[in-house]
XYZ file of C-alpha atoms in Angstrom:
407
model
C -48.772 -37.968 64.045
C -51.413 -39.713 61.970
C -51.038 -40.047 58.218
C -54.224 -39.931 56.209
C -54.654 -40.852 52.531
C -57.412 -39.460 50.448
C -57.744 -40.323 46.720
C -58.350 -37.237 44.625
C -59.762 -36.746 41.172
C -57.474 -36.221 38.200
C -59.216 -32.995 37.260
C -58.650 -31.523 40.755
C -55.005 -32.596 40.637
C -54.419 -30.862 37.320
C -55.618 -27.648 38.825
C -53.686 -28.181 42.000
C -50.345 -29.268 40.621
C -49.356 -25.873 39.212
C -49.383 -24.384 42.704
C -47.595 -27.416 44.068
C -44.818 -27.118 41.497
C -44.344 -23.489 42.469
C -44.492 -23.854 46.256
C -42.690 -27.079 46.850
C -40.229 -27.393 43.954
C -36.920 -28.746 45.307
C -33.565 -27.117 44.519
C -32.854 -29.568 41.762
C -35.030 -29.889 38.671
C -38.157 -31.610 39.914
C -38.829 -33.743 36.879
C -38.947 -37.513 37.355
C -37.164 -39.252 34.565
C -38.054 -42.667 33.227
C -35.071 -44.284 34.778
C -34.909 -42.248 37.962
C -34.182 -44.139 41.216
C -36.390 -43.918 44.222
C -33.598 -42.482 46.384
C -32.698 -39.630 44.058
C -33.624 -36.072 45.151
C -35.897 -35.848 42.132
C -38.080 -38.799 43.064
C -37.887 -38.390 46.807
C -38.620 -34.643 46.899
C -41.894 -33.144 47.985
C -43.143 -32.972 44.382
C -42.973 -35.516 41.617
C -44.237 -35.590 38.081
C -47.992 -36.043 37.558
C -49.223 -39.561 36.836
C -52.749 -41.011 36.714
C -52.297 -42.893 39.986
C -52.553 -39.901 42.314
C -53.075 -39.486 46.065
C -53.057 -36.430 48.309
C -51.257 -36.766 51.624
C -52.838 -34.604 54.295
C -50.921 -33.442 57.324
C -52.000 -31.208 60.294
C -49.689 -28.391 59.145
C -50.889 -28.255 55.519
C -51.051 -30.151 52.299
C -48.292 -31.976 50.393
C -49.039 -33.559 47.035
C -47.337 -36.868 46.595
C -47.724 -38.731 43.354
C -47.398 -42.490 43.495
C -46.342 -44.057 40.284
C -46.787 -47.723 39.694
C -43.938 -48.902 37.480
C -44.905 -51.580 35.001
C -42.377 -54.078 33.828
C -42.734 -54.935 30.192
C -40.730 -57.017 27.732
C -38.508 -54.622 25.794
C -37.533 -55.242 22.124
C -39.629 -58.449 22.000
C -40.348 -58.202 18.275
C -36.940 -56.804 17.387
C -34.875 -59.390 19.349
C -36.980 -62.386 20.297
C -39.497 -63.016 17.535
C -36.791 -63.368 14.853
C -35.170 -66.135 16.814
C -38.305 -68.320 16.874
C -38.388 -71.377 14.706
C -41.155 -71.685 12.178
C -43.109 -74.065 14.430
C -42.856 -71.703 17.405
C -43.907 -68.749 15.272
C -46.896 -70.697 13.933
C -47.944 -71.808 17.439
C -47.725 -68.278 18.918
C -49.195 -66.182 16.096
C -51.469 -68.755 14.430
C -50.080 -68.174 10.933
C -46.859 -69.253 9.269
C -44.053 -66.757 9.076
C -44.112 -66.406 5.277
C -47.929 -65.822 5.318
C -47.540 -63.184 8.006
C -44.792 -61.409 6.009
C -46.988 -61.259 2.898
C -49.950 -59.896 4.830
C -47.749 -57.349 6.688
C -46.277 -56.078 3.415
C -49.767 -55.552 2.071
C -50.783 -53.792 5.242
C -47.732 -51.562 5.274
C -48.419 -50.397 1.697
C -52.038 -49.541 2.541
C -53.484 -46.300 3.873
C -54.233 -47.978 7.205
C -50.623 -47.966 8.269
C -49.536 -44.405 9.301
C -46.667 -42.753 7.494
C -43.915 -40.677 9.180
C -44.809 -37.521 11.004
C -44.488 -35.630 14.213
C -44.939 -37.111 17.620
C -43.784 -40.416 18.962
C -41.993 -42.909 16.811
C -44.528 -45.249 15.166
C -44.354 -48.945 15.851
C -43.407 -51.046 12.843
C -45.959 -52.699 10.552
C -44.698 -56.154 11.682
C -45.237 -55.268 15.348
C -48.653 -53.907 14.606
C -49.633 -57.089 12.762
C -48.250 -59.371 15.492
C -50.189 -57.516 18.121
C -53.401 -58.034 16.171
C -52.629 -61.703 15.507
C -51.959 -62.256 19.201
C -55.324 -60.672 20.030
C -57.217 -62.823 17.457
C -55.301 -66.028 18.233
C -55.601 -65.936 22.054
C -57.954 -64.952 24.830
C -55.376 -62.604 26.331
C -56.394 -59.244 27.790
C -55.179 -55.937 26.406
C -53.020 -55.533 29.455
C -51.244 -58.902 28.879
C -50.631 -58.129 25.186
C -49.273 -54.716 26.051
C -46.832 -56.191 28.588
C -45.645 -58.820 26.091
C -44.898 -56.306 23.292
C -43.599 -53.571 25.527
C -46.235 -50.979 24.591
C -49.136 -49.243 26.323
C -52.681 -50.541 26.253
C -53.788 -47.588 24.118
C -51.140 -48.634 21.527
C -52.575 -52.178 21.518
C -56.067 -50.789 20.937
C -54.845 -48.657 18.030
C -52.860 -51.494 16.469
C -55.813 -53.881 16.583
C -58.103 -51.238 15.161
C -55.824 -50.511 12.230
C -55.399 -54.192 11.314
C -59.096 -54.876 11.626
C -59.925 -51.986 9.349
C -57.328 -53.157 6.844
C -58.700 -56.689 6.842
C -62.253 -55.504 6.432
C -61.221 -53.315 3.493
C -59.947 -56.337 1.583
C -62.738 -58.714 2.556
C -64.525 -58.457 -0.815
C -61.290 -59.290 -2.584
C -60.519 -62.326 -0.427
C -64.045 -63.680 0.147
C -65.505 -63.988 -3.350
C -67.536 -66.311 -5.450
C -65.547 -68.772 -7.627
C -65.204 -68.115 -11.284
C -66.116 -70.715 -13.969
C -62.728 -72.400 -13.856
C -62.734 -72.584 -10.082
C -66.342 -73.883 -10.021
C -65.431 -76.706 -12.447
C -62.485 -77.613 -10.233
C -64.743 -77.622 -7.153
C -67.162 -79.999 -8.865
C -64.392 -82.529 -9.487
C -63.015 -82.089 -5.951
C -66.437 -82.631 -4.313
C -66.925 -85.799 -6.361
C -63.663 -87.105 -4.977
C -64.771 -86.243 -1.432
C -67.929 -88.294 -1.899
C -66.194 -91.561 -2.708
C -67.010 -94.294 -0.226
C -67.633 -98.055 -0.001
C -69.732 -99.143 -2.944
C -69.866 -95.689 -4.473
C -67.351 -94.666 -7.100
C -67.996 -90.904 -6.861
C -70.027 -88.432 -4.920
C -72.976 -86.287 -5.969
C -72.246 -84.518 -9.287
C -72.125 -80.760 -9.887
C -71.656 -79.787 -6.209
C -69.913 -76.356 -6.035
C -69.931 -75.658 -2.305
C -71.364 -76.448 1.144
C -73.206 -74.212 3.622
C -73.603 -74.263 7.358
C -73.874 -72.012 10.396
C -72.240 -71.837 13.788
C -72.472 -69.715 16.904
C -69.993 -67.420 18.587
C -70.411 -66.513 22.227
C -70.807 -62.858 23.142
C -71.503 -61.026 26.382
C -75.081 -60.322 27.275
C -76.223 -57.481 24.939
C -77.896 -54.418 26.444
C -80.415 -54.197 23.546
C -82.769 -57.014 22.504
C -81.013 -59.382 24.865
C -83.599 -62.184 24.396
C -82.980 -62.308 20.644
C -79.336 -63.324 21.185
C -80.139 -66.044 23.739
C -80.005 -69.285 21.753
C -81.496 -72.680 22.518
C -78.181 -73.862 24.028
C -78.697 -71.320 26.801
C -76.005 -68.734 26.003
C -75.866 -65.423 24.080
C -74.365 -65.648 20.611
C -74.273 -64.334 17.079
C -74.671 -66.615 14.044
C -71.934 -67.170 11.457
C -73.309 -68.401 8.167
C -70.642 -69.456 5.667
C -70.250 -71.189 2.308
C -66.953 -72.886 1.467
C -65.530 -74.803 -1.473
C -63.752 -78.133 -1.537
C -60.437 -76.483 -0.647
C -61.920 -75.076 2.611
C -61.871 -71.505 1.326
C -64.844 -69.292 2.320
C -66.701 -67.970 -0.697
C -69.663 -66.302 1.048
C -70.132 -65.225 4.650
C -72.818 -63.574 6.749
C -72.122 -62.581 10.332
C -74.186 -60.925 13.056
C -77.675 -62.507 13.114
C -78.980 -63.031 16.680
C -78.365 -66.482 18.098
C -82.066 -67.273 18.400
C -82.659 -67.134 14.667
C -83.194 -70.303 12.633
C -80.616 -71.247 10.002
C -83.311 -71.169 7.308
C -84.308 -67.622 8.275
C -80.701 -66.452 8.200
C -80.367 -67.889 4.706
C -83.587 -66.187 3.520
C -82.347 -62.832 4.809
C -78.923 -63.078 3.157
C -77.791 -61.737 -0.238
C -76.904 -65.329 -1.094
C -80.550 -66.253 -1.227
C -81.288 -63.443 -3.658
C -78.387 -64.214 -5.961
C -78.292 -68.021 -5.655
C -80.255 -68.693 -8.822
C -77.646 -67.039 -10.985
C -74.642 -68.188 -8.924
C -75.607 -71.888 -8.928
C -76.614 -72.164 -12.537
C -75.694 -75.744 -13.323
C -74.493 -76.504 -9.776
C -75.722 -77.223 -6.244
C -75.102 -76.230 -2.717
C -75.149 -78.830 0.056
C -76.706 -78.063 3.437
C -77.839 -79.959 6.493
C -81.402 -80.772 7.543
C -81.963 -77.264 8.924
C -82.110 -75.828 5.374
C -85.068 -76.046 2.952
C -84.984 -78.052 -0.297
C -84.476 -75.686 -3.202
C -83.405 -76.059 -6.818
C -79.937 -74.928 -5.901
C -79.779 -76.243 -2.297
C -79.815 -79.944 -1.464
C -80.334 -81.077 2.200
C -80.402 -84.778 3.151
C -83.563 -86.842 3.335
C -85.325 -86.454 6.704
C -87.499 -88.637 8.978
C -85.156 -91.646 9.299
C -87.155 -94.863 9.708
C -86.494 -98.538 9.167
C -88.644 -98.477 6.065
C -86.364 -96.197 4.157
C -85.267 -97.350 0.768
C -81.589 -98.203 0.287
C -81.017 -95.448 -2.306
C -82.130 -92.766 0.195
C -79.783 -94.039 2.859
C -76.925 -94.134 0.323
C -77.708 -90.617 -0.766
C -77.568 -89.309 2.789
C -74.278 -91.092 3.382
C -72.624 -89.613 0.323
C -74.162 -86.248 1.068
C -72.674 -86.268 4.552
C -69.180 -87.107 3.287
C -69.247 -84.151 0.926
C -70.927 -81.635 3.259
C -68.620 -82.295 6.178
C -66.014 -80.004 4.567
C -67.822 -76.961 5.902
C -67.781 -78.322 9.448
C -64.034 -78.989 9.142
C -63.520 -75.428 7.885
C -65.423 -73.975 10.818
C -63.289 -76.111 13.165
C -60.072 -74.808 11.605
C -61.336 -71.218 11.848
C -62.164 -71.471 15.571
C -59.147 -73.627 16.328
C -56.806 -71.119 14.736
C -58.339 -67.901 16.164
C -59.230 -68.609 19.752
C -60.802 -65.162 20.181
C -63.861 -66.647 18.434
C -64.402 -68.981 21.414
C -65.893 -65.974 23.194
C -65.726 -62.440 21.932
C -65.643 -60.159 25.029
C -66.482 -56.754 23.492
C -69.046 -54.135 24.349
C -71.174 -54.199 21.196
C -72.360 -56.609 18.541
C -70.924 -54.573 15.625
C -67.480 -54.882 17.157
C -67.929 -58.643 17.460
C -68.935 -58.826 13.849
C -65.781 -56.988 12.760
C -63.597 -59.409 14.692
C -65.250 -62.410 13.102
C -64.996 -60.899 9.596
C -61.325 -60.244 10.140
C -60.827 -63.893 11.195
C -62.642 -64.982 8.012
C -60.312 -62.861 5.858
C -57.166 -64.168 7.599
C -58.390 -67.733 7.155
C -58.765 -67.279 3.426
C -55.397 -65.567 3.156
C -53.779 -68.401 4.949
C -55.374 -71.079 2.667
C -54.500 -69.205 -0.488
C -50.895 -68.957 0.662
C -50.804 -72.738 1.388
C -50.588 -72.144 5.143
C -50.608 -75.608 6.623
C -52.874 -75.967 9.666
C -52.368 -78.479 12.438
C -54.758 -81.184 13.472
C -54.710 -79.715 17.008
C -56.518 -76.654 15.590
C -59.651 -78.745 15.195
C -59.156 -80.763 18.402
C -58.927 -77.591 20.501
C -61.920 -75.877 18.992
C -65.522 -75.748 20.049
C -67.405 -75.767 16.745
C -70.715 -74.598 18.039
C -72.337 -75.886 14.853
C -75.440 -77.329 16.480
C -78.184 -77.532 13.906
C -81.564 -75.845 14.034
C -84.722 -77.823 13.924
C -85.220 -79.495 10.533
C -87.460 -77.807 8.007
C -90.161 -80.239 6.909
C -90.519 -79.715 3.176
C -89.846 -83.255 1.884
C -93.508 -83.922 1.281
C -93.792 -81.109 -1.300
C -93.698 -82.468 -4.933
C -91.446 -79.697 -6.155
C -88.957 -79.609 -8.959
C -86.204 -79.589 -6.348
C -87.514 -82.828 -4.771
C -87.590 -84.518 -8.172
C -84.107 -83.353 -8.856
C -82.820 -84.766 -5.604
C -84.583 -88.094 -6.255
C -82.883 -88.264 -9.664
C -79.466 -87.616 -8.128
C -80.083 -90.231 -5.457
């Protein structure tokens, strides 16, 4: 006798199983329990409980529905039993944040409206477990399937947990990513002067409040306006523009511009460009050669030649030592949250939300004195290649005279 297997649709099986349950129900209760053995009359009878992996076995004498269930082995009680036994170093390595920082963020998340309260249905997973699932997603390149197996939950639970944490982090982004007040701005000026100290120079450029730069995050090939996201390094990306202070805390971010866009254009389209005159009253922002020279934005001198005057070369050297803080901050961001190495999601808005959540977590970590390891920078791909320089040095503007005076 020949056995034939034919895969059937789930909708057909739902309509068919009611008749199967009536015609072929064994004497015992035909309900397959979670821990039922394969040799029990329940699991070995002609009918078993419906599962998504369904096949119809066809015989010459008629039809018998046999449901094949693929058991998945997951780690049970991982958070409840294993995580608490980790040392602080192991916890930091696995979840990318220190234990104390994670506990503070989790408490804030649990008290928010984004963590569900008690109700009917299945027992809700704890706030800590929800947060650790999201941190594992942001801190690794693991698939949803692998994360579900590690935490002993279903893939749908992983999706829901990540969605809740992302929504929570986005809701507090304005609180955590903010412009420094007068006291913080004065402290930043002193800190940047200290960063600019080098051989033959007692202090760096005065009145520097922050530094600006952009980097790229890989994304899958978009289905809409694909050519706009294909950058000059031959891959699809979105641009991250960020401003940070001397303590490597992000004070202004813009995420989502197509990778083909120039850094200067991204700046001109941002709210920072509109509000910079009032924000930088009495202070300056340092940028690389891709940015224009403005009264509140100082790039280095361009067109390096042997005929340069010494004071120009010294200005660029001090400028580089102060501006490098933004590159280090980008390196720590990508080194901590490996998901930013390549965000494999279906839409650009989803990628933007993931990046914004990483920004917020980075600031939360810094403000809670979360110590980051040197390996975070060593293992990161910064993707901070500069756009072509903007040639505006020849313009006799007020900004040019101001830069000459500082040099």
